[in-house]
mmCIF file of C-alpha atoms and ligand atoms in Angstrom:
data_model
loop_
_atom_site.group_PDB
_atom_site.id
_atom_site.type_symbol
_atom_site.label_atom_id
_atom_site.label_comp_id
_atom_site.label_asym_id
_atom_site.label_seq_id
_atom_site.Cartn_x
_atom_site.Cartn_y
_atom_site.Cartn_z
ATOM 1 C CA UNK A 251 46.282 132.971 -107.359
ATOM 2 C CA UNK A 252 47.242 130.575 -110.145
ATOM 3 C CA UNK A 253 49.480 127.732 -109.262
ATOM 4 C CA UNK A 254 51.971 125.601 -111.007
ATOM 5 C CA UNK A 255 53.027 121.957 -110.153
ATOM 6 C CA UNK A 256 55.352 122.859 -107.340
ATOM 7 C CA UNK A 257 54.530 126.329 -106.181
ATOM 8 C CA UNK A 258 52.730 129.422 -106.444
ATOM 9 C CA UNK A 259 52.896 130.987 -109.957
ATOM 10 C CA UNK A 260 53.700 134.303 -108.236
ATOM 11 C CA UNK A 261 56.910 133.888 -106.236
ATOM 12 C CA UNK A 262 57.933 137.084 -104.751
ATOM 13 C CA UNK A 263 60.953 135.559 -103.235
ATOM 14 C CA UNK A 264 62.117 133.489 -106.224
ATOM 15 C CA UNK A 265 62.412 129.612 -106.802
ATOM 16 C CA UNK A 266 63.803 128.026 -103.920
ATOM 17 C CA UNK A 267 66.707 125.862 -104.401
ATOM 18 C CA UNK A 268 67.993 126.618 -100.917
ATOM 19 C CA UNK A 269 69.151 124.100 -98.444
ATOM 20 C CA UNK A 270 66.185 125.063 -96.517
ATOM 21 C CA UNK A 271 63.499 126.565 -96.436
ATOM 22 C CA UNK A 272 62.548 124.475 -99.511
ATOM 23 C CA UNK A 273 59.528 125.196 -101.809
ATOM 24 C CA UNK A 274 56.273 124.133 -100.395
ATOM 25 C CA UNK A 275 53.673 122.533 -102.866
ATOM 26 C CA UNK A 276 50.647 124.676 -103.272
ATOM 27 C CA UNK A 277 48.365 122.120 -101.881
ATOM 28 C CA UNK A 278 50.551 121.677 -98.881
ATOM 29 C CA UNK A 279 50.646 125.297 -98.262
ATOM 30 C CA UNK A 280 46.970 125.714 -98.696
ATOM 31 C CA UNK A 281 46.292 123.302 -95.868
ATOM 32 C CA UNK A 282 47.704 125.805 -93.366
ATOM 33 C CA UNK A 283 44.489 127.929 -93.972
ATOM 34 C CA UNK A 284 42.179 125.299 -92.229
ATOM 35 C CA UNK A 285 40.447 126.567 -89.072
ATOM 36 C CA UNK A 286 42.079 125.948 -85.772
ATOM 37 C CA UNK A 287 41.034 122.895 -83.584
ATOM 38 C CA UNK A 288 41.618 122.320 -79.811
ATOM 39 C CA UNK A 289 44.838 120.386 -79.348
ATOM 40 C CA UNK A 290 42.997 118.549 -76.569
ATOM 41 C CA UNK A 291 40.084 116.312 -77.274
ATOM 42 C CA UNK A 292 38.838 113.627 -79.689
ATOM 43 C CA UNK A 293 39.138 115.793 -82.869
ATOM 44 C CA UNK A 294 42.824 116.163 -82.393
ATOM 45 C CA UNK A 295 43.424 112.788 -80.987
ATOM 46 C CA UNK A 296 41.949 111.385 -84.162
ATOM 47 C CA UNK A 297 43.807 113.535 -86.262
ATOM 48 C CA UNK A 298 47.361 112.891 -84.406
ATOM 49 C CA UNK A 299 46.703 109.157 -84.621
ATOM 50 C CA UNK A 300 46.438 109.318 -88.528
ATOM 51 C CA UNK A 301 49.482 111.596 -88.727
ATOM 52 C CA UNK A 302 51.355 109.299 -86.360
ATOM 53 C CA UNK A 303 50.735 106.231 -88.496
ATOM 54 C CA UNK A 304 52.032 107.977 -91.514
ATOM 55 C CA UNK A 305 55.061 109.331 -89.761
ATOM 56 C CA UNK A 306 56.044 105.813 -88.789
ATOM 57 C CA UNK A 307 55.765 104.694 -92.420
ATOM 58 C CA UNK A 308 57.908 107.499 -93.821
ATOM 59 C CA UNK A 309 60.426 107.250 -91.009
ATOM 60 C CA UNK A 310 60.571 103.337 -91.685
ATOM 61 C CA UNK A 311 59.982 102.834 -87.748
ATOM 62 C CA UNK A 312 57.775 101.138 -85.380
ATOM 63 C CA UNK A 313 59.018 103.586 -82.779
ATOM 64 C CA UNK A 314 56.848 106.687 -81.870
ATOM 65 C CA UNK A 315 57.778 109.765 -83.862
ATOM 66 C CA UNK A 316 57.705 112.858 -81.587
ATOM 67 C CA UNK A 317 56.663 116.092 -82.996
ATOM 68 C CA UNK A 318 58.080 119.179 -81.528
ATOM 69 C CA UNK A 319 57.156 122.932 -82.242
ATOM 70 C CA UNK A 320 60.466 124.149 -82.705
ATOM 71 C CA UNK A 321 63.024 124.275 -85.383
ATOM 72 C CA UNK A 322 65.395 121.308 -85.756
ATOM 73 C CA UNK A 323 67.952 122.881 -83.485
ATOM 74 C CA UNK A 324 65.389 122.287 -80.629
ATOM 75 C CA UNK A 325 65.448 118.568 -81.144
ATOM 76 C CA UNK A 326 69.285 118.603 -81.393
ATOM 77 C CA UNK A 327 69.095 120.022 -77.741
ATOM 78 C CA UNK A 328 66.546 117.525 -76.871
ATOM 79 C CA UNK A 329 68.821 114.730 -78.139
ATOM 80 C CA UNK A 330 71.705 116.020 -76.041
ATOM 81 C CA UNK A 331 69.740 116.668 -72.945
ATOM 82 C CA UNK A 332 67.996 113.431 -72.774
ATOM 83 C CA UNK A 333 70.929 111.199 -73.581
ATOM 84 C CA UNK A 334 73.772 113.061 -71.679
ATOM 85 C CA UNK A 335 74.737 112.627 -68.073
ATOM 86 C CA UNK A 336 78.358 113.711 -68.115
ATOM 87 C CA UNK A 337 80.068 113.338 -71.156
ATOM 88 C CA UNK A 338 79.544 112.833 -74.883
ATOM 89 C CA UNK A 339 81.620 112.594 -77.991
ATOM 90 C CA UNK A 340 80.805 114.688 -81.005
ATOM 91 C CA UNK A 341 81.908 113.848 -84.431
ATOM 92 C CA UNK A 342 82.430 117.055 -86.252
ATOM 93 C CA UNK A 343 83.218 117.867 -90.039
ATOM 94 C CA UNK A 344 81.100 120.832 -90.731
ATOM 95 C CA UNK A 345 79.102 123.737 -89.291
ATOM 96 C CA UNK A 346 75.872 121.612 -88.211
ATOM 97 C CA UNK A 347 77.887 118.840 -86.505
ATOM 98 C CA UNK A 348 79.920 121.479 -84.722
ATOM 99 C CA UNK A 349 76.610 123.013 -83.432
ATOM 100 C CA UNK A 350 75.885 119.470 -81.769
ATOM 101 C CA UNK A 351 79.034 119.604 -79.766
ATOM 102 C CA UNK A 352 78.249 123.457 -78.880
ATOM 103 C CA UNK A 353 74.764 122.514 -77.637
ATOM 104 C CA UNK A 354 76.322 119.660 -75.552
ATOM 105 C CA UNK A 355 78.550 122.232 -73.957
ATOM 106 C CA UNK A 356 75.781 124.820 -73.466
ATOM 107 C CA UNK A 357 73.725 122.142 -71.663
ATOM 108 C CA UNK A 358 76.540 121.530 -69.128
ATOM 109 C CA UNK A 359 77.867 118.407 -70.498
ATOM 110 C CA UNK A 360 81.740 117.692 -71.045
ATOM 111 C CA UNK A 361 82.152 117.365 -74.792
ATOM 112 C CA UNK A 362 85.027 115.484 -76.687
ATOM 113 C CA UNK A 363 85.183 115.853 -80.321
ATOM 114 C CA UNK A 364 86.500 113.655 -83.217
ATOM 115 C CA UNK A 365 87.176 116.476 -85.527
ATOM 116 C CA UNK A 366 87.913 115.977 -89.266
ATOM 117 C CA UNK A 367 88.236 118.935 -91.799
ATOM 118 C CA UNK A 368 85.103 120.466 -93.240
ATOM 119 C CA UNK A 369 84.435 118.182 -96.348
ATOM 120 C CA UNK A 370 85.841 115.012 -94.948
ATOM 121 C CA UNK A 371 84.136 111.928 -93.219
ATOM 122 C CA UNK A 372 84.909 110.129 -90.101
ATOM 123 C CA UNK A 373 86.587 106.627 -90.099
ATOM 124 C CA UNK A 374 84.855 104.045 -88.182
ATOM 125 C CA UNK A 375 88.203 102.528 -86.825
ATOM 126 C CA UNK A 376 89.261 105.901 -85.481
ATOM 127 C CA UNK A 377 85.852 106.359 -83.916
ATOM 128 C CA UNK A 378 86.335 102.868 -82.227
ATOM 129 C CA UNK A 379 89.862 104.155 -80.825
ATOM 130 C CA UNK A 380 88.019 107.197 -79.449
ATOM 131 C CA UNK A 381 85.428 105.181 -77.623
ATOM 132 C CA UNK A 382 88.099 102.732 -76.256
ATOM 133 C CA UNK A 383 89.858 105.726 -74.789
ATOM 134 C CA UNK A 384 86.792 107.287 -73.070
ATOM 135 C CA UNK A 385 83.471 106.680 -71.489
ATOM 136 C CA UNK A 386 80.765 108.436 -73.286
ATOM 137 C CA UNK A 387 77.058 108.598 -72.654
ATOM 138 C CA UNK A 388 76.410 109.368 -76.448
ATOM 139 C CA UNK A 389 77.939 110.155 -79.771
ATOM 140 C CA UNK A 390 76.531 112.916 -81.904
ATOM 141 C CA UNK A 391 76.842 113.015 -85.670
ATOM 142 C CA UNK A 392 75.123 114.646 -88.703
ATOM 143 C CA UNK A 393 73.763 112.378 -91.473
ATOM 144 C CA UNK A 394 74.030 114.988 -94.188
ATOM 145 C CA UNK A 395 76.319 117.890 -93.377
ATOM 146 C CA UNK A 396 74.611 120.700 -94.893
ATOM 147 C CA UNK A 397 77.471 123.083 -94.787
ATOM 148 C CA UNK A 398 79.673 120.889 -97.059
ATOM 149 C CA UNK A 399 77.380 118.498 -98.747
ATOM 150 C CA UNK A 400 78.967 115.452 -97.190
ATOM 151 C CA UNK A 401 76.835 112.457 -96.514
ATOM 152 C CA UNK A 402 78.161 110.496 -93.460
ATOM 153 C CA UNK A 403 77.799 106.676 -93.316
ATOM 154 C CA UNK A 404 75.854 106.662 -90.161
ATOM 155 C CA UNK A 405 74.962 103.052 -90.304
ATOM 156 C CA UNK A 406 78.781 102.046 -90.278
ATOM 157 C CA UNK A 407 79.459 104.460 -87.586
ATOM 158 C CA UNK A 408 76.364 103.451 -85.510
ATOM 159 C CA UNK A 409 77.477 99.715 -85.828
ATOM 160 C CA UNK A 410 80.984 100.549 -84.069
ATOM 161 C CA UNK A 411 79.052 102.433 -81.345
ATOM 162 C CA UNK A 412 77.003 99.374 -80.577
ATOM 163 C CA UNK A 413 80.157 97.640 -79.397
ATOM 164 C CA UNK A 414 79.971 100.020 -76.512
ATOM 165 C CA UNK A 415 76.608 99.309 -74.835
ATOM 166 C CA UNK A 416 76.291 102.308 -72.533
ATOM 167 C CA UNK A 417 76.903 104.780 -75.414
ATOM 168 C CA UNK A 418 73.835 106.031 -77.500
ATOM 169 C CA UNK A 419 73.867 107.181 -81.028
ATOM 170 C CA UNK A 420 72.326 110.555 -81.690
ATOM 171 C CA UNK A 421 71.912 111.665 -85.488
ATOM 172 C CA UNK A 422 70.885 114.913 -87.045
ATOM 173 C CA UNK A 423 69.168 113.882 -90.256
ATOM 174 C CA UNK A 424 67.896 117.339 -90.977
ATOM 175 C CA UNK A 425 68.637 117.124 -94.550
ATOM 176 C CA UNK A 426 69.120 113.366 -94.810
ATOM 177 C CA UNK A 427 65.375 112.246 -93.741
ATOM 178 C CA UNK A 428 63.275 112.161 -96.977
ATOM 179 C CA UNK A 429 66.162 112.399 -99.399
ATOM 180 C CA UNK A 430 68.113 109.462 -98.550
ATOM 181 C CA UNK A 431 67.505 105.934 -97.103
ATOM 182 C CA UNK A 432 67.331 106.177 -93.211
ATOM 183 C CA UNK A 433 66.367 103.144 -90.981
ATOM 184 C CA UNK A 434 66.368 104.110 -87.367
ATOM 185 C CA UNK A 435 65.232 100.714 -86.007
ATOM 186 C CA UNK A 436 67.371 98.365 -88.327
ATOM 187 C CA UNK A 437 70.474 100.698 -87.971
ATOM 188 C CA UNK A 438 70.165 100.998 -84.124
ATOM 189 C CA UNK A 439 70.015 104.788 -84.045
ATOM 190 C CA UNK A 440 68.879 105.844 -80.469
ATOM 191 C CA UNK A 441 67.601 109.302 -81.664
ATOM 192 C CA UNK A 442 67.264 110.725 -84.988
ATOM 193 C CA UNK A 443 65.815 114.065 -85.772
ATOM 194 C CA UNK A 444 64.733 116.363 -88.730
ATOM 195 C CA UNK A 445 62.887 119.610 -89.313
ATOM 196 C CA UNK A 446 60.046 120.355 -91.301
ATOM 197 C CA UNK A 447 61.539 122.844 -93.789
ATOM 198 C CA UNK A 448 64.183 120.705 -95.416
ATOM 199 C CA UNK A 449 63.546 117.565 -97.502
ATOM 200 C CA UNK A 450 60.252 117.124 -95.895
ATOM 201 C CA UNK A 451 59.314 120.237 -97.896
ATOM 202 C CA UNK A 452 57.013 121.755 -95.354
ATOM 203 C CA UNK A 453 56.815 125.221 -93.832
ATOM 204 C CA UNK A 454 59.311 125.755 -90.920
ATOM 205 C CA UNK A 455 57.997 125.425 -87.420
ATOM 206 C CA UNK A 456 58.052 121.613 -86.523
ATOM 207 C CA UNK A 457 60.662 119.118 -85.842
ATOM 208 C CA UNK A 458 60.543 115.328 -85.605
ATOM 209 C CA UNK A 459 62.513 112.944 -83.512
ATOM 210 C CA UNK A 460 62.520 109.219 -83.245
ATOM 211 C CA UNK A 461 63.690 107.664 -79.888
ATOM 212 C CA UNK A 462 64.761 104.181 -79.270
ATOM 213 C CA UNK A 463 63.743 102.344 -75.964
ATOM 214 C CA UNK A 464 67.152 102.660 -74.710
ATOM 215 C CA UNK A 465 66.760 106.595 -75.310
ATOM 216 C CA UNK A 466 63.716 106.588 -73.193
ATOM 217 C CA UNK A 467 65.452 104.693 -70.361
ATOM 218 C CA UNK A 468 68.300 106.937 -70.510
ATOM 219 C CA UNK A 469 66.150 109.938 -70.335
ATOM 220 C CA UNK A 470 64.810 108.890 -66.863
ATOM 221 C CA UNK A 471 68.322 109.412 -65.544
ATOM 222 C CA UNK A 472 69.357 112.346 -67.580
ATOM 223 C CA UNK A 473 69.916 115.357 -65.182
ATOM 224 C CA UNK A 474 69.941 118.080 -67.758
ATOM 225 C CA UNK A 475 66.875 117.008 -69.699
ATOM 226 C CA UNK A 476 64.761 120.189 -68.922
ATOM 227 C CA UNK A 477 61.244 120.820 -69.362
ATOM 228 C CA UNK A 478 60.339 121.869 -72.866
ATOM 229 C CA UNK A 479 62.334 119.039 -74.438
ATOM 230 C CA UNK A 480 61.767 116.385 -71.958
ATOM 231 C CA UNK A 481 61.198 113.321 -73.905
ATOM 232 C CA UNK A 482 59.491 111.422 -70.972
ATOM 233 C CA UNK A 483 56.646 114.277 -71.373
ATOM 234 C CA UNK A 484 56.642 113.764 -75.132
ATOM 235 C CA UNK A 485 56.034 109.980 -74.392
ATOM 236 C CA UNK A 486 53.380 110.353 -71.938
ATOM 237 C CA UNK A 487 51.439 112.826 -74.373
ATOM 238 C CA UNK A 488 52.176 110.321 -77.362
ATOM 239 C CA UNK A 489 50.287 107.640 -75.552
ATOM 240 C CA UNK A 490 47.303 109.830 -75.424
ATOM 241 C CA UNK A 491 47.716 111.129 -79.046
ATOM 242 C CA UNK A 492 48.659 114.570 -77.743
ATOM 243 C CA UNK A 493 51.551 116.929 -77.622
ATOM 244 C CA UNK A 494 53.026 118.262 -74.370
ATOM 245 C CA UNK A 495 52.383 121.915 -75.434
ATOM 246 C CA UNK A 496 50.301 123.724 -78.011
ATOM 247 C CA UNK A 497 51.819 122.487 -81.317
ATOM 248 C CA UNK A 498 52.063 124.641 -84.585
ATOM 249 C CA UNK A 499 48.645 123.449 -85.787
ATOM 250 C CA UNK A 500 48.821 125.068 -89.177
ATOM 251 C CA UNK A 501 51.998 123.344 -89.950
ATOM 252 C CA UNK A 502 50.588 119.983 -88.776
ATOM 253 C CA UNK A 503 47.761 120.409 -91.240
ATOM 254 C CA UNK A 504 50.190 120.982 -93.913
ATOM 255 C CA UNK A 505 52.218 117.776 -92.595
ATOM 256 C CA UNK A 506 48.990 115.712 -92.924
ATOM 257 C CA UNK A 507 48.716 116.680 -96.564
ATOM 258 C CA UNK A 508 52.443 116.145 -97.235
ATOM 259 C CA UNK A 509 52.624 112.687 -95.657
ATOM 260 C CA UNK A 510 49.899 111.557 -98.054
ATOM 261 C CA UNK A 511 51.678 112.981 -100.991
ATOM 262 C CA UNK A 512 55.132 111.365 -99.697
ATOM 263 C CA UNK A 513 53.467 107.858 -99.289
ATOM 264 C CA UNK A 514 51.821 108.216 -102.689
ATOM 265 C CA UNK A 515 55.239 108.740 -104.230
ATOM 266 C CA UNK A 516 56.793 105.969 -102.040
ATOM 267 C CA UNK A 517 59.940 106.499 -99.842
ATOM 268 C CA UNK A 518 62.275 104.519 -102.022
ATOM 269 C CA UNK A 519 61.081 106.469 -105.138
ATOM 270 C CA UNK A 520 61.642 109.720 -103.406
ATOM 271 C CA UNK A 521 65.040 108.604 -102.302
ATOM 272 C CA UNK A 522 65.702 107.596 -106.069
ATOM 273 C CA UNK A 523 64.357 111.100 -107.264
ATOM 274 C CA UNK A 524 66.784 112.839 -104.976
ATOM 275 C CA UNK A 525 69.841 110.705 -106.000
ATOM 276 C CA UNK A 526 69.083 111.455 -109.693
ATOM 277 C CA UNK A 527 68.670 115.215 -108.938
ATOM 278 C CA UNK A 528 72.151 115.107 -106.916
ATOM 279 C CA UNK A 529 73.843 113.179 -109.743
ATOM 280 C CA UNK A 530 72.615 115.766 -112.312
ATOM 281 C CA UNK A 531 74.049 118.613 -110.084
ATOM 282 C CA UNK A 532 77.525 116.705 -110.021
ATOM 283 C CA UNK A 533 77.416 116.023 -113.642
ATOM 284 C CA UNK A 534 76.836 119.692 -114.521
ATOM 285 C CA UNK A 535 79.692 120.644 -112.306
ATOM 286 C CA UNK A 536 81.938 118.261 -114.456
ATOM 287 C CA UNK A 537 80.405 119.797 -117.569
ATOM 288 C CA UNK A 538 81.261 123.171 -116.381
ATOM 289 C CA UNK A 539 85.015 122.233 -115.729
ATOM 290 C CA UNK A 540 84.977 120.619 -119.079
ATOM 291 C CA UNK A 541 84.040 124.025 -120.559
ATOM 292 C CA UNK A 542 86.683 125.864 -118.780
ATOM 293 C CA UNK A 543 85.005 126.943 -115.717
ATOM 294 C CA UNK A 544 86.770 125.240 -112.872
ATOM 295 C CA UNK A 545 83.854 124.355 -110.351
ATOM 296 C CA UNK A 546 84.219 121.492 -108.144
ATOM 297 C CA UNK A 547 82.032 119.550 -105.668
ATOM 298 C CA UNK A 548 83.398 119.945 -102.315
ATOM 299 C CA UNK A 549 82.333 116.587 -100.958
ATOM 300 C CA UNK A 550 84.375 113.624 -101.965
ATOM 301 C CA UNK A 551 83.006 111.107 -104.511
ATOM 302 C CA UNK A 552 80.986 108.367 -102.651
ATOM 303 C CA UNK A 553 80.231 110.404 -99.663
ATOM 304 C CA UNK A 554 78.066 113.147 -101.318
ATOM 305 C CA UNK A 555 74.633 114.084 -99.777
ATOM 306 C CA UNK A 556 71.689 113.627 -102.232
ATOM 307 C CA UNK A 557 70.049 116.752 -100.868
ATOM 308 C CA UNK A 558 72.444 119.511 -101.010
ATOM 309 C CA UNK A 559 75.734 120.138 -103.008
ATOM 310 C CA UNK A 560 78.297 122.555 -101.906
ATOM 311 C CA UNK A 561 80.045 123.789 -105.071
ATOM 312 C CA UNK A 562 83.615 125.147 -104.806
ATOM 313 C CA UNK A 563 83.830 128.472 -106.965
ATOM 314 C CA UNK A 564 86.735 129.334 -109.179
ATOM 315 C CA UNK A 565 89.377 131.771 -107.694
ATOM 316 C CA UNK A 566 88.377 135.300 -107.776
ATOM 317 C CA UNK A 567 84.381 134.356 -108.111
ATOM 318 C CA UNK A 568 82.696 135.552 -105.056
ATOM 319 C CA UNK A 569 79.922 133.420 -103.552
ATOM 320 C CA UNK A 570 77.569 136.287 -102.570
ATOM 321 C CA UNK A 571 78.064 137.676 -106.187
ATOM 322 C CA UNK A 572 76.857 134.420 -107.539
ATOM 323 C CA UNK A 573 73.874 134.142 -105.321
ATOM 324 C CA UNK A 574 72.828 137.847 -105.831
ATOM 325 C CA UNK A 575 72.995 137.222 -109.687
ATOM 326 C CA UNK A 576 70.802 134.217 -109.293
ATOM 327 C CA UNK A 577 68.242 136.027 -107.238
ATOM 328 C CA UNK A 578 68.283 138.870 -110.008
ATOM 329 C CA UNK A 579 66.981 136.084 -112.305
ATOM 330 C CA UNK A 580 64.111 134.856 -109.992
ATOM 331 C CA UNK A 581 65.838 131.805 -108.465
ATOM 332 C CA UNK A 582 67.625 131.214 -105.119
ATOM 333 C CA UNK A 583 70.585 129.061 -104.122
ATOM 334 C CA UNK A 584 72.239 128.888 -100.781
ATOM 335 C CA UNK A 585 75.295 130.996 -99.986
ATOM 336 C CA UNK A 586 78.276 129.324 -98.655
ATOM 337 C CA UNK A 587 77.900 128.549 -94.767
ATOM 338 C CA UNK A 588 80.052 130.262 -92.252
ATOM 339 C CA UNK A 589 83.684 130.075 -93.214
ATOM 340 C CA UNK A 590 82.747 128.921 -96.722
ATOM 341 C CA UNK A 591 80.669 131.921 -97.492
ATOM 342 C CA UNK A 592 82.960 133.766 -100.038
ATOM 343 C CA UNK A 593 84.296 130.344 -101.683
ATOM 344 C CA UNK A 594 81.278 128.397 -102.178
ATOM 345 C CA UNK A 595 77.539 128.245 -103.092
ATOM 346 C CA UNK A 596 75.088 125.563 -102.061
ATOM 347 C CA UNK A 597 72.397 124.048 -104.155
ATOM 348 C CA UNK A 598 69.455 122.445 -102.391
ATOM 349 C CA UNK A 599 68.121 119.784 -104.574
ATOM 350 C CA UNK A 600 65.741 118.503 -102.115
ATOM 351 C CA UNK A 601 62.028 118.148 -101.477
ATOM 352 C CA UNK A 602 59.444 118.214 -104.043
ATOM 353 C CA UNK A 603 61.723 119.621 -106.931
ATOM 354 C CA UNK A 604 61.633 117.805 -110.307
ATOM 355 C CA UNK A 605 64.399 117.210 -112.686
ATOM 356 C CA UNK A 606 62.941 119.867 -114.974
ATOM 357 C CA UNK A 607 63.129 122.519 -112.430
ATOM 358 C CA UNK A 608 66.630 121.510 -111.470
ATOM 359 C CA UNK A 609 67.830 121.793 -115.132
ATOM 360 C CA UNK A 610 66.154 125.193 -115.265
ATOM 361 C CA UNK A 611 68.181 126.308 -112.232
ATOM 362 C CA UNK A 612 71.502 124.869 -113.547
ATOM 363 C CA UNK A 613 70.803 126.700 -116.973
ATOM 364 C CA UNK A 614 70.538 130.090 -114.774
ATOM 365 C CA UNK A 615 73.522 129.099 -113.000
ATOM 366 C CA UNK A 616 75.503 128.358 -116.303
ATOM 367 C CA UNK A 617 74.463 131.947 -117.411
ATOM 368 C CA UNK A 618 75.577 133.476 -114.226
ATOM 369 C CA UNK A 619 78.938 131.698 -114.232
ATOM 370 C CA UNK A 620 79.969 131.791 -117.791
HETATM 371 C C1 PLP B 825 69.100 123.333 -91.070
HETATM 372 C C2 PLP B 825 69.887 122.357 -90.469
HETATM 373 C C3 PLP B 825 69.811 122.440 -89.045
HETATM 374 C C4 PLP B 825 68.942 123.474 -88.226
HETATM 375 O O1 PLP B 825 67.734 123.600 -88.514
HETATM 376 P P1 PLP B 825 66.630 124.583 -87.968
HETATM 377 O O2 PLP B 825 65.413 124.170 -88.360
HETATM 378 O O3 PLP B 825 67.044 125.909 -88.484
HETATM 379 O O4 PLP B 825 66.870 124.668 -86.454
HETATM 380 C C5 PLP B 825 70.486 121.447 -88.218
HETATM 381 N N1 PLP B 825 71.297 120.402 -88.911
HETATM 382 C C6 PLP B 825 71.289 120.412 -90.258
HETATM 383 C C7 PLP B 825 72.163 119.243 -90.880
HETATM 384 C C8 PLP B 825 70.643 121.331 -90.986
HETATM 385 O O5 PLP B 825 70.664 121.385 -92.268
#
């Protein structure tokens, strides 16, 4: 099969500008055809050590980076299970931050929410007031809220939480990591997680979590930490360059190749490329408005995610009609999420996409919407 720079030439399912899964580079995809190896023993230990070194570099951390064979939601559950004893506070402003709260309840915890409308962000001073009025084991938040395209200032929010020493900071950075600056150690994030199929631009199947030392101490006394996502088991196995259970090896092979590619680009360059793609998308929305097609970026200026843009459609234009028309032209954008399904579309400008490809997509969208 012949291949282009960023994907197989034959794309039976279209060019992916979804907010996940994202398009996988052919070289990364091809790594999945390598033969299996045992996940116990010297070969896999050497392999895992190499992967771990690179993971620490891309996550800007000196902490271990745990790899779970699950989608990202699995590690959201791990975060809550290992940090929560009785009560957590969930900052909600969209579907995925609401999911964090739902997971907390499903795991038997009491969950309070500091809720703002979808598309808005949380005020650090209001967060402080919540923390002064309750005792919380942890605060959950989404870095890039993929339903609305809002980027939350997790660094500022974490700084407030640090004044409450018994409260841990748990961050879903599923569409943040790889697309925007993230420094778990410097920012004092106790657990940050992501999945393989978003800005990491890998096939789905793996998720990644970075725990602080405080998080690992807390896990020892967390009553609901369960088994599959018990971080103490992850730690014990990490020390032996192993995983607690059989990993999705084929995706790990892809990961090894993708880490090399990411480090060759450099994380700062990667963040800059995402910022440019996002800015181009927002400019396009303005251009469309200037041409009489009243599109709007849902997220407020200054609080926009560099990996995904949720676009509010003009009255009378249906989200599913737009996404279907884009599919007919051989491309894919995301539909609106949940209650935003009919009124928005989502452009996932993340992973290994280039500005040229994004411009190609925007030309298609212009045709569909004009
Ligand atoms: C995609 C996504 C998830 C869920 O990821 P899965 O891998 O499907 O479990 C969680 N949070 C955010 C912000 C996401 O974008």
